[in-house]
Coordinates of C-alpha atoms in Angstrom, one line a residue:
M1 CA 22.3 8.7 7.9
T2 CA 18.8 7.2 7.5
I3 CA 15.8 8.6 9.3
Q4 CA 13.4 5.8 10.2
Y5 CA 9.6 6.2 10.4
R6 CA 6.9 3.8 11.4
I7 CA 3.2 4.4 11.0
T8 CA 0.4 2.2 12.4
P9 CA -3.4 2.6 12.4
S10 CA -3.4 2.1 16.1
D11 CA -7.0 2.9 16.8
P12 CA -9.1 2.9 13.6
Q13 CA -12.4 3.4 15.6
A14 CA -11.0 6.6 17.0
H15 CA -9.3 7.6 13.7
L16 CA -5.8 7.6 15.2
F17 CA -2.5 6.8 13.5
S18 CA 0.5 6.2 15.7
V19 CA 3.8 7.4 14.3
E20 CA 7.3 6.8 15.5
I21 CA 10.6 8.3 14.3
L22 CA 14.1 6.9 15.0
I23 CA 17.1 9.3 14.7
A24 CA 19.9 6.9 15.3
K25 CA 22.8 9.3 15.7
V26 CA 22.2 12.9 17.0
A27 CA 25.1 15.2 16.8
S28 CA 23.7 17.9 19.2
K29 CA 21.8 18.0 22.5
K30 CA 18.6 19.2 20.9
L31 CA 16.3 18.4 18.0
I32 CA 13.8 20.4 16.1
L33 CA 10.9 18.7 14.4
T34 CA 8.2 20.4 12.3
L35 CA 5.1 19.4 10.2
P36 CA 4.2 21.2 6.9
A37 CA 1.5 23.8 7.1
W38 CA 0.3 23.2 3.5
I39 CA 0.5 20.5 0.9
P40 CA 2.0 21.1 -2.6
G41 CA -0.8 21.5 -5.2
S42 CA -3.3 22.9 -2.7
Y43 CA -2.3 26.5 -2.0
M44 CA -3.8 27.3 1.4
I45 CA -2.4 27.1 4.9
R46 CA -4.1 24.1 6.5
D47 CA -2.1 23.7 9.7
F48 CA -2.0 19.9 9.7
A49 CA -0.1 20.0 13.0
R50 CA -3.4 20.7 14.8
H51 CA -4.2 17.0 14.4
I52 CA -1.2 15.8 16.4
V53 CA -2.8 14.9 19.7
S54 CA 0.2 13.6 21.7
F55 CA 4.0 14.0 21.4
K56 CA 6.8 12.2 23.4
A57 CA 10.5 11.6 22.9
F58 CA 12.9 9.1 24.5
T59 CA 16.5 8.2 24.7
G60 CA 16.6 4.6 25.7
Q61 CA 14.1 4.4 28.6
S62 CA 14.5 8.0 29.6
Q63 CA 11.7 10.4 28.5
L64 CA 13.1 13.7 27.2
V65 CA 11.9 17.3 27.7
T66 CA 9.8 18.6 24.8
D67 CA 8.2 22.0 24.1
K68 CA 6.5 23.7 21.3
L69 CA 8.1 26.6 19.5
D70 CA 5.1 27.5 17.4
K71 CA 1.9 25.9 16.0
Q72 CA 3.8 23.2 14.0
T73 CA 7.3 23.0 15.6
W74 CA 8.5 20.9 18.5
R75 CA 11.9 21.1 20.3
I76 CA 13.5 18.1 22.1
T77 CA 16.3 18.8 24.6
G78 CA 18.8 16.7 26.5
V79 CA 19.0 14.1 23.7
G80 CA 21.4 11.2 23.7
D81 CA 23.0 9.3 20.8
A82 CA 19.7 7.9 19.5
V83 CA 16.2 9.4 19.9
I84 CA 12.8 7.9 19.4
V85 CA 9.9 10.3 18.8
Q86 CA 6.3 9.0 19.3
Y87 CA 3.1 10.9 18.5
E88 CA -0.5 10.3 17.4
V89 CA -2.4 11.9 14.5
Y90 CA -6.1 12.3 14.4
A91 CA -7.2 11.4 10.8
W92 CA -10.8 12.3 9.9
D93 CA -10.5 14.4 6.8
L94 CA -12.1 12.6 3.9
S95 CA -10.3 14.5 1.1
V96 CA -7.3 14.1 -1.1
R97 CA -5.3 16.6 0.9
A98 CA -4.8 15.2 4.4
A99 CA -5.5 11.9 6.2
H100 CA -8.5 9.7 6.9
L101 CA -8.8 6.5 8.9
D102 CA -11.7 4.2 10.0
T103 CA -12.4 0.5 10.1
T104 CA -13.0 0.4 6.3
H105 CA -9.8 2.0 5.0
G106 CA -6.9 4.3 5.8
F107 CA -5.4 7.1 3.6
F108 CA -2.7 9.6 4.3
N109 CA -0.5 12.2 2.7
G110 CA 3.0 12.4 4.3
T111 CA 2.5 16.1 4.9
S112 CA -0.2 15.2 7.5
V113 CA 1.7 12.5 9.4
F114 CA 5.5 12.7 9.0
L115 CA 7.4 15.3 11.0
A116 CA 10.5 16.6 9.4
V117 CA 13.7 16.5 11.5
Q118 CA 15.4 19.9 11.0
G119 CA 18.9 19.6 9.6
Y120 CA 18.2 16.0 8.4
E121 CA 15.8 16.7 5.5
Q122 CA 18.3 15.6 2.9
C123 CA 18.9 12.2 4.6
E124 CA 17.4 9.0 3.2
C125 CA 14.1 8.1 4.8
V126 CA 12.6 4.6 5.4
V127 CA 9.1 4.0 6.6
E128 CA 7.3 0.9 7.9
I129 CA 3.6 0.8 7.1
N130 CA 1.8 -1.5 9.5
R131 CA -1.6 -3.2 9.6
P132 CA -4.3 -1.8 11.8
V133 CA -4.4 -2.7 15.5
G134 CA -7.5 -4.0 17.3
M135 CA -9.4 -5.4 14.3
D136 CA -9.2 -8.1 11.6
A137 CA -7.2 -6.5 8.8
S138 CA -6.1 -9.8 7.2
Q139 CA -7.7 -8.8 3.9
W140 CA -6.2 -5.3 3.8
G141 CA -3.6 -4.2 1.3
V142 CA -1.4 -1.1 0.7
A143 CA -1.3 1.0 -2.5
T144 CA 1.4 3.6 -2.9
A145 CA 4.1 4.6 -5.4
L146 CA 6.7 4.5 -2.7
T147 CA 9.7 2.2 -3.5
P148 CA 9.8 -0.9 -1.4
S149 CA 12.9 -1.3 0.7
L150 CA 15.0 -4.3 -0.3
H151 CA 15.9 -5.0 3.3
P152 CA 14.6 -3.7 6.7
P153 CA 17.0 -1.2 8.1
A154 CA 19.3 -2.0 10.9
G155 CA 18.3 -0.6 14.4
V156 CA 14.6 -0.3 13.5
V157 CA 12.2 1.4 15.9
D158 CA 11.0 -1.1 18.5
S159 CA 8.0 -0.2 20.7
S160 CA 5.1 -2.0 22.3
A161 CA 2.7 0.4 20.5
A162 CA 3.7 -0.6 17.0
G163 CA 5.0 -4.1 17.6
S164 CA 8.5 -5.3 17.0
A165 CA 8.1 -7.4 13.8
V166 CA 10.7 -6.6 11.2
S167 CA 10.0 -7.3 7.5
S168 CA 10.4 -5.9 4.0
V169 CA 7.1 -5.5 2.0
D170 CA 4.8 -8.5 2.2
A171 CA 2.4 -9.8 -0.4
D172 CA -0.3 -7.3 0.7
G173 CA 2.1 -4.3 0.6
F174 CA 2.7 -3.9 4.4
G175 CA 6.3 -3.4 5.4
W176 CA 9.3 -1.2 4.7
Y177 CA 9.5 1.5 2.0
R178 CA 12.3 4.0 1.2
A179 CA 12.6 7.6 -0.1
A180 CA 15.7 9.5 -1.1
D181 CA 14.9 12.4 1.3
Y182 CA 12.0 14.0 3.2
D183 CA 10.6 15.7 0.1
E184 CA 10.2 12.4 -1.6
L185 CA 8.8 10.8 1.5
I186 CA 5.9 13.2 1.8
D187 CA 5.1 13.2 -2.0
H188 CA 3.7 9.6 -2.0
P189 CA 0.2 9.2 -0.6
V190 CA -0.8 5.8 0.8
E191 CA -4.1 4.0 0.6
M192 CA -4.8 0.9 2.7
G193 CA -7.9 -1.3 3.0
T194 CA -9.9 -3.8 1.0
F195 CA -9.7 -1.8 -2.3
E196 CA -10.0 -3.1 -5.8
S197 CA -7.0 -2.8 -8.0
A198 CA -6.0 -3.3 -11.6
T199 CA -2.8 -2.6 -13.6
F200 CA -2.0 -1.6 -17.2
D201 CA 1.1 -0.8 -19.1
A202 CA 1.6 2.6 -20.8
C203 CA 4.8 3.0 -22.8
G204 CA 6.6 0.4 -20.7
V205 CA 5.6 1.9 -17.4
E206 CA 3.4 0.0 -14.9
H207 CA 0.2 1.9 -14.0
Q208 CA -2.1 0.9 -11.1
L209 CA -5.7 1.9 -10.7
V210 CA -7.0 1.6 -7.1
L211 CA -10.7 2.1 -6.2
T212 CA -11.9 2.2 -2.7
G213 CA -15.5 2.8 -1.5
R214 CA -18.9 1.5 -2.5
Y215 CA -19.6 1.4 -6.2
T216 CA -20.3 -0.8 -9.3
T217 CA -18.1 -0.3 -12.3
D218 CA -16.0 -1.9 -15.0
I219 CA -12.4 -1.4 -13.7
Q220 CA -10.8 -2.9 -16.8
R221 CA -12.8 -0.5 -19.0
I222 CA -11.3 2.4 -17.0
C223 CA -7.8 1.0 -17.4
V224 CA -8.2 0.8 -21.2
D225 CA -9.3 4.4 -21.4
L226 CA -6.6 5.6 -19.0
K227 CA -3.9 3.8 -21.0
R228 CA -4.8 6.0 -24.1
I229 CA -4.5 9.1 -22.0
C230 CA -1.3 8.2 -20.4
E231 CA 0.4 7.0 -23.6
Y232 CA -0.5 10.2 -25.3
Q233 CA 0.9 12.4 -22.6
I234 CA 4.1 10.4 -22.2
R235 CA 4.7 10.8 -26.0
F236 CA 3.7 14.5 -25.8
F237 CA 6.7 15.2 -23.5
G238 CA 8.8 12.4 -24.9
E239 CA 9.7 8.9 -23.8
P240 CA 10.8 7.6 -21.4
A241 CA 8.3 8.7 -18.8
P242 CA 9.8 10.2 -15.7
V243 CA 8.4 7.5 -13.4
K244 CA 8.9 3.8 -13.0
K245 CA 5.4 3.2 -11.7
Y246 CA 2.3 5.4 -11.4
V247 CA -0.7 5.0 -9.2
F248 CA -4.2 6.4 -9.6
M249 CA -5.8 6.1 -6.2
V250 CA -9.6 6.9 -6.2
M251 CA -11.9 7.3 -3.2
V252 CA -15.4 6.7 -4.5
T253 CA -18.0 8.6 -2.5
G254 CA -21.6 9.9 -2.8
D255 CA -20.8 13.5 -3.6
G256 CA -17.0 14.0 -3.7
Y257 CA -14.9 15.3 -6.5
G258 CA -11.3 16.5 -6.8
G259 CA -7.7 15.5 -7.3
L260 CA -4.2 16.2 -6.0
E261 CA -1.1 15.5 -8.0
H262 CA 2.1 13.8 -6.8
R263 CA 5.4 12.9 -8.5
A264 CA 4.4 9.3 -9.3
S265 CA 0.7 9.1 -8.3
T266 CA -2.5 11.1 -7.8
A267 CA -5.1 11.0 -5.1
L268 CA -8.6 11.4 -6.6
M269 CA -12.1 11.6 -5.2
A270 CA -15.1 10.8 -7.4
R271 CA -18.8 10.2 -7.2
R272 CA -20.2 6.8 -8.0
E273 CA -21.9 8.3 -11.0
H274 CA -18.4 9.2 -12.4
L275 CA -17.6 5.6 -13.0
P276 CA -18.8 3.7 -16.1
I277 CA -21.5 1.1 -15.6
P278 CA -20.5 -2.4 -16.6
G279 CA -21.7 -3.1 -20.2
D280 CA -22.0 0.5 -21.1
E281 CA -19.6 1.3 -24.0
G282 CA -20.4 5.0 -24.3
I283 CA -18.9 7.9 -22.4
S284 CA -21.4 9.7 -20.2
D285 CA -21.0 13.3 -19.2
D286 CA -20.1 12.1 -15.6
Y287 CA -17.5 9.6 -16.9
L288 CA -16.1 12.2 -19.2
E289 CA -15.6 14.5 -16.2
F290 CA -13.8 11.8 -14.4
L291 CA -11.5 11.1 -17.4
G292 CA -10.8 14.8 -17.6
L293 CA -9.8 14.8 -13.9
C294 CA -7.4 11.9 -14.4
S295 CA -6.0 13.6 -17.5
H296 CA -5.4 16.8 -15.6
E297 CA -3.6 15.2 -12.6
Y298 CA -1.5 13.0 -14.9
F299 CA -0.3 16.0 -16.9
H300 CA 0.9 17.5 -13.7
T301 CA 3.5 14.7 -13.6
W302 CA 5.5 17.0 -15.8
N303 CA 3.9 20.4 -15.4
V304 CA 4.2 21.4 -11.7
K305 CA 5.7 18.3 -10.2
R306 CA 8.9 18.6 -12.2
I307 CA 8.6 21.8 -14.2
K308 CA 7.7 24.1 -11.3
P309 CA 8.0 27.7 -10.2
A310 CA 11.5 28.6 -8.9
T311 CA 9.9 29.7 -5.6
F312 CA 8.9 26.0 -5.1
V313 CA 12.6 24.8 -5.4
P314 CA 12.7 23.7 -2.7
Y315 CA 9.2 23.8 -1.3
K316 CA 8.9 26.1 1.8
L317 CA 6.1 24.3 3.6
A318 CA 6.0 26.3 6.8
E319 CA 4.4 29.4 5.2
E320 CA 2.9 30.7 2.0
S321 CA 5.1 30.4 -1.1
Y322 CA 4.0 33.1 -3.6
T323 CA 4.2 32.9 -7.4
T324 CA 2.3 34.6 -10.3
L325 CA 2.7 31.4 -12.4
L326 CA -0.2 29.2 -11.2
W327 CA -2.1 30.4 -14.3
A328 CA 0.5 28.5 -16.3
F329 CA 0.9 25.4 -14.2
E330 CA -2.9 24.9 -13.6
G331 CA -4.2 26.8 -16.6
I332 CA -2.0 25.1 -19.2
T333 CA -2.8 21.8 -17.5
S334 CA -6.5 22.6 -17.6
Y335 CA -6.2 23.5 -21.3
Y336 CA -4.6 20.1 -22.1
D337 CA -6.7 17.9 -19.8
D338 CA -9.8 17.9 -22.2
L339 CA -7.7 18.5 -25.3
V340 CA -5.9 15.2 -24.7
L341 CA -9.2 13.3 -24.6
V342 CA -9.9 14.3 -28.2
K343 CA -6.3 13.9 -29.3
C344 CA -6.1 10.3 -28.1
G345 CA -9.5 9.5 -29.6
L346 CA -11.7 9.1 -26.6
I347 CA -14.1 11.9 -27.7
D348 CA -14.7 13.6 -31.0
Q349 CA -14.2 17.3 -31.9
S350 CA -17.8 18.4 -31.4
R351 CA -17.8 17.0 -27.9
Y352 CA -14.5 18.7 -27.1
L353 CA -15.9 22.0 -28.4
A354 CA -18.9 21.6 -26.1
L355 CA -16.5 21.3 -23.2
L356 CA -14.6 24.4 -24.3
G357 CA -17.9 26.3 -24.6
K358 CA -18.7 25.5 -21.0
T359 CA -15.3 26.7 -19.9
I360 CA -15.8 30.0 -21.7
T361 CA -19.2 30.3 -20.1
R362 CA -17.8 29.9 -16.6
V363 CA -15.2 32.6 -17.2
Y364 CA -17.6 35.1 -18.7
R365 CA -20.2 34.6 -16.0
G366 CA -17.8 36.0 -13.4
A367 CA -17.5 39.8 -13.3
G368 CA -14.4 39.3 -11.3
R369 CA -12.4 38.7 -14.5
H370 CA -12.5 42.5 -15.0
K371 CA -11.1 43.0 -11.5
Q372 CA -8.3 40.5 -11.2
S373 CA -5.7 39.2 -13.7
V374 CA -4.7 35.5 -13.8
A375 CA -1.2 36.5 -12.5
A376 CA -2.8 38.3 -9.5
S377 CA -5.2 35.3 -9.0
S378 CA -2.1 33.0 -8.9
Y379 CA -0.3 35.2 -6.4
D380 CA -3.4 35.6 -4.1
A381 CA -4.5 32.0 -4.3
W382 CA -3.6 31.6 -0.6
T383 CA -6.1 34.1 0.7
R384 CA -8.6 34.6 -2.1
F385 CA -9.0 31.7 -4.5
Y386 CA -8.9 29.1 -1.8
K387 CA -10.9 31.2 0.6
Q388 CA -13.8 32.3 -1.5
D389 CA -16.8 34.1 0.0
E390 CA -20.1 35.4 -1.4
N391 CA -18.4 38.2 -3.2
A392 CA -15.9 36.0 -5.0
P393 CA -17.6 36.0 -8.4
N394 CA -17.5 39.8 -8.4
A395 CA -13.8 40.1 -7.2
I396 CA -11.7 37.2 -8.5
V397 CA -11.0 35.1 -11.6
S398 CA -10.0 31.5 -11.7
Y399 CA -6.4 30.8 -12.8
Y400 CA -7.7 27.4 -13.8
T401 CA -10.5 28.4 -16.2
K402 CA -9.3 31.7 -17.5
G403 CA -5.8 30.3 -17.4
S404 CA -6.9 27.5 -19.8
L405 CA -8.2 30.1 -22.2
V406 CA -4.9 32.1 -21.9
A407 CA -3.1 28.8 -22.8
L408 CA -5.4 28.2 -25.8
S409 CA -4.7 31.7 -27.0
L410 CA -1.0 31.4 -26.4
D411 CA -0.9 28.1 -28.3
Q412 CA -2.4 29.8 -31.4
L413 CA -0.3 32.9 -31.0
L414 CA 2.9 30.8 -30.9
T415 CA 1.9 28.9 -34.0
A416 CA 1.1 32.2 -35.9
S417 CA 4.2 34.1 -34.8
S418 CA 6.6 31.3 -35.6
S419 CA 5.5 30.5 -39.1
G420 CA 4.1 27.3 -37.8
N421 CA 7.4 26.0 -36.3
A422 CA 6.4 26.2 -32.7
N423 CA 3.3 26.0 -30.4
L424 CA 2.6 25.6 -26.7
Q425 CA 3.8 22.0 -26.8
T426 CA 7.2 23.3 -28.1
L427 CA 7.4 25.8 -25.2
L428 CA 6.7 23.1 -22.6
G429 CA 9.3 21.0 -24.4
V430 CA 11.9 23.7 -23.8
L431 CA 11.1 23.9 -20.1
W432 CA 11.1 20.1 -19.9
E433 CA 14.6 19.9 -21.4
R434 CA 15.8 22.6 -18.9
Y435 CA 14.5 20.5 -16.1
R436 CA 16.1 17.3 -17.4
H437 CA 19.4 19.1 -17.8
G438 CA 19.2 20.3 -14.2
V439 CA 18.6 16.7 -13.0
E440 CA 21.5 15.4 -15.1
N441 CA 23.9 18.1 -13.6
S442 CA 22.5 18.0 -10.1
V443 CA 21.4 21.6 -10.4
P444 CA 17.7 22.0 -9.2
Y445 CA 15.7 23.9 -11.8
G446 CA 12.7 26.2 -11.3
V447 CA 10.9 28.4 -13.7
D448 CA 11.5 32.1 -13.2
E449 CA 8.5 34.4 -13.0
N450 CA 9.0 35.8 -16.5
E451 CA 10.4 32.6 -18.1
F452 CA 7.2 31.6 -20.0
E453 CA 7.3 35.0 -21.8
A454 CA 11.0 34.7 -22.4
V455 CA 10.8 31.3 -24.0
A456 CA 7.8 32.4 -26.1
L457 CA 10.0 35.3 -27.4
E458 CA 12.8 32.8 -28.2
L459 CA 10.4 30.7 -30.3
C460 CA 8.7 33.4 -32.3
D461 CA 9.9 35.2 -35.4
D462 CA 11.7 38.5 -34.5
N463 CA 9.0 40.7 -36.1
H464 CA 6.3 39.1 -33.9
A465 CA 8.1 39.9 -30.6
P466 CA 5.9 43.0 -29.9
E467 CA 2.8 40.8 -30.2
I468 CA 4.2 38.3 -27.7
R469 CA 5.0 41.1 -25.2
A470 CA 1.6 42.7 -25.7
F471 CA -0.1 39.3 -25.2
F472 CA 1.5 38.7 -21.8
K473 CA 0.9 42.2 -20.7
E474 CA -2.8 42.1 -21.6
A475 CA -3.8 38.4 -21.2
V476 CA -1.7 37.4 -18.1
F477 CA -1.3 40.7 -16.2
G478 CA -4.4 42.5 -17.6
T479 CA -8.1 42.2 -17.0
D480 CA -9.6 42.7 -20.4
D481 CA -11.4 39.9 -22.1
L482 CA -9.3 37.7 -24.4
A483 CA -9.8 37.9 -28.2
L484 CA -11.3 34.4 -28.3
S485 CA -13.4 34.9 -31.4
E486 CA -10.3 35.8 -33.4
T487 CA -8.2 33.0 -31.9
L488 CA -10.8 30.4 -32.6
K489 CA -11.6 31.7 -36.0
S490 CA -7.9 31.2 -37.0
R491 CA -8.5 27.5 -36.2
G492 CA -11.7 27.4 -38.3
I493 CA -14.0 27.6 -35.3
A494 CA -16.8 30.1 -34.9
L495 CA -17.7 31.3 -31.4
H496 CA -21.4 32.0 -30.9
W497 CA -23.0 33.7 -27.9
R498 CA -26.5 33.2 -26.6
A499 CA -28.5 34.0 -23.6
A500 CA -28.7 31.4 -20.8
T501 CA -32.0 29.5 -20.7
S502 CA -31.8 28.8 -17.0
Q503 CA -29.4 29.2 -14.0
S504 CA -28.2 25.6 -14.6
D505 CA -27.4 26.3 -18.3
A506 CA -23.7 25.7 -18.5
G507 CA -23.3 26.6 -22.1
G508 CA -21.5 24.5 -24.7
T509 CA -24.6 23.8 -26.7
P510 CA -26.4 25.9 -29.5
G511 CA -29.4 28.0 -28.7
T512 CA -32.2 29.6 -30.6
A513 CA -31.0 33.2 -30.3
E514 CA -27.6 34.7 -30.6
A515 CA -25.8 37.9 -29.5
D516 CA -22.5 39.3 -30.5
A517 CA -19.7 39.1 -27.9
D518 CA -19.4 42.8 -27.3
S519 CA -23.1 43.4 -26.6
L520 CA -23.2 40.3 -24.3
A521 CA -20.2 41.4 -22.3
N522 CA -21.6 44.9 -22.0
A523 CA -25.0 43.6 -20.9
Q524 CA -23.3 42.0 -17.9
G525 CA -22.7 45.4 -16.4
L526 CA -26.5 45.8 -16.3
S527 CA -27.2 42.4 -14.7
L528 CA -28.5 42.1 -11.2
G529 CA -25.9 39.4 -10.6
A530 CA -28.4 37.4 -8.5
R531 CA -28.7 33.6 -8.4
L532 CA -32.3 32.3 -8.2
S533 CA -33.7 29.0 -7.3
G534 CA -37.3 27.8 -6.9
G535 CA -38.6 25.8 -3.9
P536 CA -41.8 24.7 -2.2
T537 CA -42.0 28.0 -0.2
G538 CA -41.3 30.2 -3.2
L539 CA -38.3 31.9 -4.9
T540 CA -34.9 32.0 -3.2
V541 CA -32.6 34.9 -4.2

């Protein structure tokens, strides 16, 4: 059976999407529908259902009885053979995580707008994406990695709210799309509006770059640079790529920054300064940050969207889903996001080392690294990393930044303990092959909590097994500082420490005075730990 959805920007001025669901054949006399409480990739309960402002259900012309079972679940009773569900969603969250709608554009993640029909989650889904109502949207288009439906489904939803026109996808992208199941449906964000778009090929795969907002940039220049990143990463894991099309959708704002990965696309938010100025052939620090963000989210196409914790197979979106492995999925991705930029020739080694120096600085400035391990940080992401307060620097560590340093250290350790026959890329390759084997045999694969260590032990020489076990115990589950000086020295890199010249000094550049690592780390225990800023009325502590 196919579950049919229809979404319409029914009142852009009021930021309202109207959604309809048709369940053509219902076996029982009741239906349960629920909306996710969180979105994969952003590990915090967000209660998207609070934005549903109306909810009705019909069999034919008869309105059915509905009631709420909890904050995100609705029950429909007395159903007939076919049921139409209608509801409105308030969309005013300008972020990569939820939904946003006004008269200039619309954006949504499926987790914010599409209710799941309990018991039918494995059924094929089709969705019609309509133009806005009550305004001239003749110049609007749709960007998404969803697969267009070859033909409109039979028995489509018909209502006065959304109109009765039936079509496949038109030249602007409005029309019918399909997904194999609900999980696929909600893993393809949609951008609509008068955006700018360009395409490029990477290893035979079509990639689309979509920019929406107010900005001035050279979109073709960005495509050229992204092509190098994408081709390197595809070859890193091995051709062919696991997608037939990939979309970078970028909302350009005055002060936004962030990204969220999906199986065949990424939703990004960037400042205008992040984009290259036409005619500028160099890579500014802002543009470099943007390229690093794109590299990070693209790497997730393999690492977390397909190779993922076993607890995410399948996702349990009604409540928290705990794992100690976010250090690997976010930390390893954070290690490679900047490394890929130098590997594909966009920046040189010295500029990469400056980025690495800034990462080390961020980790060492937080006293919380001595209180929380990256495994614990991963597990507590729901309540601590995503809900930071004024004490966060003293109490927690980032599984992104310290996780990237753990990944760097593990990469070197695997090389040294395997006589040069393996490294972190080899380890990821093993997990990638296990994922592919699972797909080929229709057996969903998820990474067990101790599997990274187990694979590392498989790759190392027998006499180095104690070192591998000790590394995971100390670096992943412990709170001592990593032996970064030794790790970098084995790669011919000297790590130098110096005092900060100001609060805004992010590190990564040489200074006039140096201190050894031990004395600098010990000195942190004597630090006041205050942040200072000057202003017209004096000093703010």
